[in-house]
PDB file of C-alpha atoms in Angstrom:
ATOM      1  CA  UNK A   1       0.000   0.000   0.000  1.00  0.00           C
ATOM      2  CA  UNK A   2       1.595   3.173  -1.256  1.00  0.00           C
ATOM      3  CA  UNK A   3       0.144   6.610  -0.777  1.00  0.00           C
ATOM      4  CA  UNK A   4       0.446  10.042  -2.514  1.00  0.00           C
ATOM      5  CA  UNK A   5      -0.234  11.792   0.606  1.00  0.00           C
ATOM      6  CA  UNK A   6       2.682  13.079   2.794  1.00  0.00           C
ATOM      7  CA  UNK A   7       5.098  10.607   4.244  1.00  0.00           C
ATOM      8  CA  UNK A   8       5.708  12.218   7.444  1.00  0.00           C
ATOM      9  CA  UNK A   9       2.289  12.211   8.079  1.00  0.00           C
ATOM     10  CA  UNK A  10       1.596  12.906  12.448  1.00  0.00           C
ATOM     11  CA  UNK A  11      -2.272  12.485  12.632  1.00  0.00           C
ATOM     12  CA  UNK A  12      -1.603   9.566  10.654  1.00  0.00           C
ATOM     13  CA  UNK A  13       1.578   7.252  11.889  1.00  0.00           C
ATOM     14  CA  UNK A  14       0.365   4.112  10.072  1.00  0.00           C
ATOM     15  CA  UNK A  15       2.420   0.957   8.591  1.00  0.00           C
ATOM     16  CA  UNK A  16       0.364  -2.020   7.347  1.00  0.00           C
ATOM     17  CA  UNK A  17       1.677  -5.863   8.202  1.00  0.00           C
ATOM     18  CA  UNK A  18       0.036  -8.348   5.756  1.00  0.00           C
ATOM     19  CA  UNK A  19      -1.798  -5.239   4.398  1.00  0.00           C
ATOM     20  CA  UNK A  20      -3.746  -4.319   7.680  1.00  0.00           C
ATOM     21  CA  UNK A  21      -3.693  -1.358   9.108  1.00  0.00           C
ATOM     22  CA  UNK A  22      -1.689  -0.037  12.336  1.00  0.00           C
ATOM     23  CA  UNK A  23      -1.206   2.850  13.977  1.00  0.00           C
ATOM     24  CA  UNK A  24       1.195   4.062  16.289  1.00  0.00           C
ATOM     25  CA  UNK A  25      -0.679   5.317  19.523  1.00  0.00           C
ATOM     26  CA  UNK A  26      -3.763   3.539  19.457  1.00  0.00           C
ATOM     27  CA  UNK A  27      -3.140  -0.404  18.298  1.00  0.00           C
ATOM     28  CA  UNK A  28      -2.164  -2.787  21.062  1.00  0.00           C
ATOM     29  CA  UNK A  29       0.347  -5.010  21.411  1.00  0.00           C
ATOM     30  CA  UNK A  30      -2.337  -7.547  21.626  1.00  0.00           C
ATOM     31  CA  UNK A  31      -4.392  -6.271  18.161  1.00  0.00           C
ATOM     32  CA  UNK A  32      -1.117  -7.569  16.340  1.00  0.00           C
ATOM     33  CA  UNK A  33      -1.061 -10.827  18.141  1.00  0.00           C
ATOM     34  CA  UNK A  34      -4.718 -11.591  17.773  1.00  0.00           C
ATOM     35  CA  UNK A  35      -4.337 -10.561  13.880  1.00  0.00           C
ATOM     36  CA  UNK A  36      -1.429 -12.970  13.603  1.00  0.00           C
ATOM     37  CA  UNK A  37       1.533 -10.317  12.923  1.00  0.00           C
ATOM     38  CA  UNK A  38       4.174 -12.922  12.768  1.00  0.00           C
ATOM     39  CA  UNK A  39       6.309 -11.743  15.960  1.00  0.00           C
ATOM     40  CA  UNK A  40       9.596 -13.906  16.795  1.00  0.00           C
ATOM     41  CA  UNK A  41       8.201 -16.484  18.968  1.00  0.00           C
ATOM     42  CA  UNK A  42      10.623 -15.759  22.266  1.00  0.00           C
ATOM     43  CA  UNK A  43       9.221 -11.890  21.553  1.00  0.00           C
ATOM     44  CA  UNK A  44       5.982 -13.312  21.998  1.00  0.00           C
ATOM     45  CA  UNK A  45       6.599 -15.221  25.426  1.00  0.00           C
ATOM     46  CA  UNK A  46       7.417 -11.651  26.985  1.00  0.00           C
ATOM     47  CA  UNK A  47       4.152 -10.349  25.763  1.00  0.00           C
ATOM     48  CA  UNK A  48       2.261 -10.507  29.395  1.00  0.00           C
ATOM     49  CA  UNK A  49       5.365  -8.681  31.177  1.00  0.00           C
ATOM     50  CA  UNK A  50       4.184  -6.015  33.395  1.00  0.00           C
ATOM     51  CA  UNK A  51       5.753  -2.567  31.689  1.00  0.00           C
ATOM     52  CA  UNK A  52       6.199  -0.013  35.008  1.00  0.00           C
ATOM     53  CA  UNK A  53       4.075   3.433  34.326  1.00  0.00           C
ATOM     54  CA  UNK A  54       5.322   5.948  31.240  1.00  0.00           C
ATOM     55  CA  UNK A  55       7.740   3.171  29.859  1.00  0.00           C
ATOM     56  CA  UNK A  56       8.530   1.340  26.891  1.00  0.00           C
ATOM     57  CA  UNK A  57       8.398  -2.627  26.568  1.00  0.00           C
ATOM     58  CA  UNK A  58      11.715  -3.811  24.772  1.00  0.00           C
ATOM     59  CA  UNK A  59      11.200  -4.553  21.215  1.00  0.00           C
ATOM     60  CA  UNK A  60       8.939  -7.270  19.660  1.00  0.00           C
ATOM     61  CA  UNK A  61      10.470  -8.008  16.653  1.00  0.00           C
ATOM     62  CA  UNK A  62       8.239  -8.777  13.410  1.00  0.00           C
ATOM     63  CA  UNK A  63       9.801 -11.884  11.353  1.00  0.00           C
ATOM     64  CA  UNK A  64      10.181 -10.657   7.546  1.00  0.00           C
ATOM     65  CA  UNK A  65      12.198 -13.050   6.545  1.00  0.00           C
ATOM     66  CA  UNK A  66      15.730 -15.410   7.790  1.00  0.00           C
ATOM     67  CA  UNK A  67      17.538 -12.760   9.673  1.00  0.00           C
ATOM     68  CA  UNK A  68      15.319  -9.812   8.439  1.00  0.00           C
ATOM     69  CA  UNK A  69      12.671  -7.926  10.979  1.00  0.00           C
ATOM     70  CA  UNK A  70      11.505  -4.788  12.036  1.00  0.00           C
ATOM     71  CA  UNK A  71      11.050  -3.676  15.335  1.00  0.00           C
ATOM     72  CA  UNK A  72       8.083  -2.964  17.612  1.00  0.00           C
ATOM     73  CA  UNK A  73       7.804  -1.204  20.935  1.00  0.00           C
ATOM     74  CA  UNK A  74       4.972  -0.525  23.130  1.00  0.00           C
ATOM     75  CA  UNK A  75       4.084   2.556  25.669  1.00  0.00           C
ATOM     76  CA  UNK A  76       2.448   2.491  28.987  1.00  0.00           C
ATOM     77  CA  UNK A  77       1.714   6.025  29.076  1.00  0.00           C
ATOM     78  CA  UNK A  78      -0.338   5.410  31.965  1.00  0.00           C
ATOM     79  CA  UNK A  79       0.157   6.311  35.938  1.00  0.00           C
ATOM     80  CA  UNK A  80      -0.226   2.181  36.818  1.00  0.00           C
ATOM     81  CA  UNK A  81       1.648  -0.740  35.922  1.00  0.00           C
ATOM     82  CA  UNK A  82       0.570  -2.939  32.972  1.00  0.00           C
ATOM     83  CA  UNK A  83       1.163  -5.584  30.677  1.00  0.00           C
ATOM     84  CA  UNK A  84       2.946  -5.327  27.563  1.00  0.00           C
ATOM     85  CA  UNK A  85      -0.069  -6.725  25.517  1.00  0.00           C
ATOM     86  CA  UNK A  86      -1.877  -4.325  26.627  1.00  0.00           C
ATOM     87  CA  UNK A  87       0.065  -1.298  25.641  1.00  0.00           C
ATOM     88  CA  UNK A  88      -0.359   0.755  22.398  1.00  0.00           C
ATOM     89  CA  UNK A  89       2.202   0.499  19.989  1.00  0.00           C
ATOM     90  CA  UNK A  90       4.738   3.963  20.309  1.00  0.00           C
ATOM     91  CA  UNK A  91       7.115   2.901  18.008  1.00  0.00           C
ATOM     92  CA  UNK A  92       8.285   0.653  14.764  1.00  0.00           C
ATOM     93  CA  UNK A  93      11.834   0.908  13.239  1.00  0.00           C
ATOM     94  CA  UNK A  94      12.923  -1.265   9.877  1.00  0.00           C
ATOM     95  CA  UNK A  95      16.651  -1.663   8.319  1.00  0.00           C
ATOM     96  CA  UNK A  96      15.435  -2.002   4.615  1.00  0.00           C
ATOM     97  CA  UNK A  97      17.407  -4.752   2.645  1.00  0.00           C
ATOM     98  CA  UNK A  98      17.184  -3.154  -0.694  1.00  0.00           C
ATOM     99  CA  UNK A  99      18.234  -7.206  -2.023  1.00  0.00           C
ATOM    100  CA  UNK A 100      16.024  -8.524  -0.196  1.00  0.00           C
ATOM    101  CA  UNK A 101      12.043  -8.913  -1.052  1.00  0.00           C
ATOM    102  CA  UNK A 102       9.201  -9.515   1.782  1.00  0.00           C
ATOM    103  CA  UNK A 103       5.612  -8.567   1.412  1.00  0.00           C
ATOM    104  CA  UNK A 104       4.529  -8.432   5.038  1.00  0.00           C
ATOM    105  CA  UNK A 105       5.483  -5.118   6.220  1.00  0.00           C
ATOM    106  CA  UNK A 106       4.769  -1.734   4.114  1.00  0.00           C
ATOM    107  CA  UNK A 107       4.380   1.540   4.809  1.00  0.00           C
ATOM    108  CA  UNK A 108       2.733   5.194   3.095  1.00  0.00           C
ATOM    109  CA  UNK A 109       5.642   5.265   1.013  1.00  0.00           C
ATOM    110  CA  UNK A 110       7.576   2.929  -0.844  1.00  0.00           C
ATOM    111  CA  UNK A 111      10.626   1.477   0.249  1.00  0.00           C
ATOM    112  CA  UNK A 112      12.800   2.608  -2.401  1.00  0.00           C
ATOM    113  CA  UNK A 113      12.298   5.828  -1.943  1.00  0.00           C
ATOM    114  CA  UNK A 114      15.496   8.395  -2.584  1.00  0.00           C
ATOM    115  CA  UNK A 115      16.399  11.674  -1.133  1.00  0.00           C
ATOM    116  CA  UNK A 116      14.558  13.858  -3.877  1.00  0.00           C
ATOM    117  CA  UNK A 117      11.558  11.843  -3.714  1.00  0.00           C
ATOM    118  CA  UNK A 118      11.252  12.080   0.217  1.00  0.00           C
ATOM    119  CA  UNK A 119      11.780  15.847   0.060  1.00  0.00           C
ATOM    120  CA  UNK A 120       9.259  16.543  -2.585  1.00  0.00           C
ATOM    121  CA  UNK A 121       6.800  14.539  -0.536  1.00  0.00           C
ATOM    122  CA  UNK A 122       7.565  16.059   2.785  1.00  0.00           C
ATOM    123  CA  UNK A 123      10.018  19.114   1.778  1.00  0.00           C
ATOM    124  CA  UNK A 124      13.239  20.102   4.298  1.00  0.00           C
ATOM    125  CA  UNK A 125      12.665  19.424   7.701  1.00  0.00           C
ATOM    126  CA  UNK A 126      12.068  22.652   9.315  1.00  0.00           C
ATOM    127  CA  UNK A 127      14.995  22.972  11.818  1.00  0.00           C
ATOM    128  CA  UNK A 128      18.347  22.483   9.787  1.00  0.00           C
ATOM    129  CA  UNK A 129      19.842  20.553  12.764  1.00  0.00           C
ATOM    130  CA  UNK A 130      17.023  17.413  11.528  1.00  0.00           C
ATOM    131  CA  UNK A 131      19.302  16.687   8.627  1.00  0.00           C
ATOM    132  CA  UNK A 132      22.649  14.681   9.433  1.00  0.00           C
ATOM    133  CA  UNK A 133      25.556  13.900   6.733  1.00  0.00           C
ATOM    134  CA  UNK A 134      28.159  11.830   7.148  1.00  0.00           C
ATOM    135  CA  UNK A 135      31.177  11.276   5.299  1.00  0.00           C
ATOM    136  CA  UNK A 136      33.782   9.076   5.884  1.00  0.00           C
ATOM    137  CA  UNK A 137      37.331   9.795   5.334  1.00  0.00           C
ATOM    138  CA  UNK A 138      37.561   7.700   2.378  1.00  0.00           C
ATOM    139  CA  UNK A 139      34.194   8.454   0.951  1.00  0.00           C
ATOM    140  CA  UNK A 140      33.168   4.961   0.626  1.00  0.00           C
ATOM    141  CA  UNK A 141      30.487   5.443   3.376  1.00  0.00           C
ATOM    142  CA  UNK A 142      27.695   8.326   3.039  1.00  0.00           C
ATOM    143  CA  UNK A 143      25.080   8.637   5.527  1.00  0.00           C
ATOM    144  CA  UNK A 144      22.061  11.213   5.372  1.00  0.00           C
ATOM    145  CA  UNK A 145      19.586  11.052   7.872  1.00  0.00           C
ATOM    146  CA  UNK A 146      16.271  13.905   7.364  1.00  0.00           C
ATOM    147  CA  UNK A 147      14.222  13.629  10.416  1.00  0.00           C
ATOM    148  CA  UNK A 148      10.918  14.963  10.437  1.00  0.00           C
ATOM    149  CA  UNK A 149       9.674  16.137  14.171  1.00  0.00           C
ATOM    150  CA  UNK A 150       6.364  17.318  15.844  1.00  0.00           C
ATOM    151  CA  UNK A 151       6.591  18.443  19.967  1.00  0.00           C
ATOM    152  CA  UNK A 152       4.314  15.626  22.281  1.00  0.00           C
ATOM    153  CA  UNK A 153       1.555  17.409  24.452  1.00  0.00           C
ATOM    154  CA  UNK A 154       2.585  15.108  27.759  1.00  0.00           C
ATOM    155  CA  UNK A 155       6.047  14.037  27.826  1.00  0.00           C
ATOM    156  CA  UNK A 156       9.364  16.227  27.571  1.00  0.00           C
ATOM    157  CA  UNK A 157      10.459  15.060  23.750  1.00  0.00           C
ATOM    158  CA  UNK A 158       8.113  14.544  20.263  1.00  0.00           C
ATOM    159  CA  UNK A 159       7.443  12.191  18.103  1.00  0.00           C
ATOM    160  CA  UNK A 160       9.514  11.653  14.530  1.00  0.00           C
ATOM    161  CA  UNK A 161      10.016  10.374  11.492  1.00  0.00           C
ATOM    162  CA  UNK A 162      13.312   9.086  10.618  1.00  0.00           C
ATOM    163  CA  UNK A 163      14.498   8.299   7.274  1.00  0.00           C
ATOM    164  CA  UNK A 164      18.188   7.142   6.547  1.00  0.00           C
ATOM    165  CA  UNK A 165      19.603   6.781   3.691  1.00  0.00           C
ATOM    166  CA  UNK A 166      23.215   5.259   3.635  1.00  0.00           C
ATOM    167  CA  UNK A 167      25.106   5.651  -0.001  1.00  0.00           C
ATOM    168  CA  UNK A 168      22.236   7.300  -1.810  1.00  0.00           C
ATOM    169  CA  UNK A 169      19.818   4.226  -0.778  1.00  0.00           C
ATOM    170  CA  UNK A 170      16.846   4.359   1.309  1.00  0.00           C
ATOM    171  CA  UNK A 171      18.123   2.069   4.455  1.00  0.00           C
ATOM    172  CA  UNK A 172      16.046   2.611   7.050  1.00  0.00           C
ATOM    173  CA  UNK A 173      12.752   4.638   8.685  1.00  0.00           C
ATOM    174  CA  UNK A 174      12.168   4.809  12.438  1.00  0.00           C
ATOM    175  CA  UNK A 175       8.422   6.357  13.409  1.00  0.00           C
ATOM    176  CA  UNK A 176       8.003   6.885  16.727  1.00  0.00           C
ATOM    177  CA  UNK A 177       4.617   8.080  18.797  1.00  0.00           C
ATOM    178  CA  UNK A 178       4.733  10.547  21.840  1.00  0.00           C
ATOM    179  CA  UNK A 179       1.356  12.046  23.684  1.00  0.00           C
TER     180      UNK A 179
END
């Protein structure tokens, strides 16, 4: 599922697994396990684990293939303990393996995006500290990471859209959710 619409999208902070719907700040842990979202099975064991008040579980990692996954984490945002099932999903992170195929996890962009397409989609990121380069000495390694950033309403910090691109190819998006 691609969309037109912008990318770095914050009333919107959806990915799709098997082509259903999530989004960040209102799915449980638990909607993905009762919809089947194949989790790593030792992920899934910690799933009751109480998660103390305004923390974040450890990740939950989403099987894409043999030694491929992206990364779940969930928020208690509340003033009481809870368990991790329980929890909304805050955040999901992906290191995209541009020779690699998998059709379970997709987002409202494609995932081989560039840097021109992502900023005619979602322009410069407003403060010019939200784009990192990196260079090293040799050149042989090129890093440029544009995130995108909106201020939460509760907690000291915001929520984001990373994207990272490493040698001109689109290798990796972090989206995280903060009230």
């Amino acid at each position: 599922i691609v969309s037109d619409k912008l990318w770095a999208d914050f009333d919107n902070m959806t990915f799709y697994v098997n082509g259903k719907e999530y989004k960040l700040g209102e799915t449980t842990l638990q909607d993905m396990i009762d919809d089947g979202v194949p989790f790593d099975e030792d992920d899934l064991a910690n799933a009751g684990n109480n998660v103390n008040a305004n923390y974040e579980t450890p990740s939950f990692e989403i099987v894409l293939g043999d030694y491929y996954h992206a990364s779940v984490y969930a928020m208690n945002d509340t003033e009481e303990n809870m368990p991790a099932n329980e929890c909304w999903i805050s955040t999901i992170s992906m290191y995209i393996e541009q020779d690699e195929t998998q059709d379970i996890l997709s987002f409202n962009f494609p995932l081989n995006i560039t840097k021109e397409d992502l900023i005619a989609n979602c322009g410069e990121p407003e403060d010019p500290d939200d784009i990192y380069t990196y260079d090293s000495e040799d050149s042989d390694y090129h890093v440029d990471k544009y995130t995108y950033r909106k201020d939460s309403e509760k907690y000291y910090g915001y929520s984001k859209y990373e994207f990272e691109f490493v040698n001109g190819e689109f290798d990796k998006i972090y989206m995280t959710y903060l009230p």
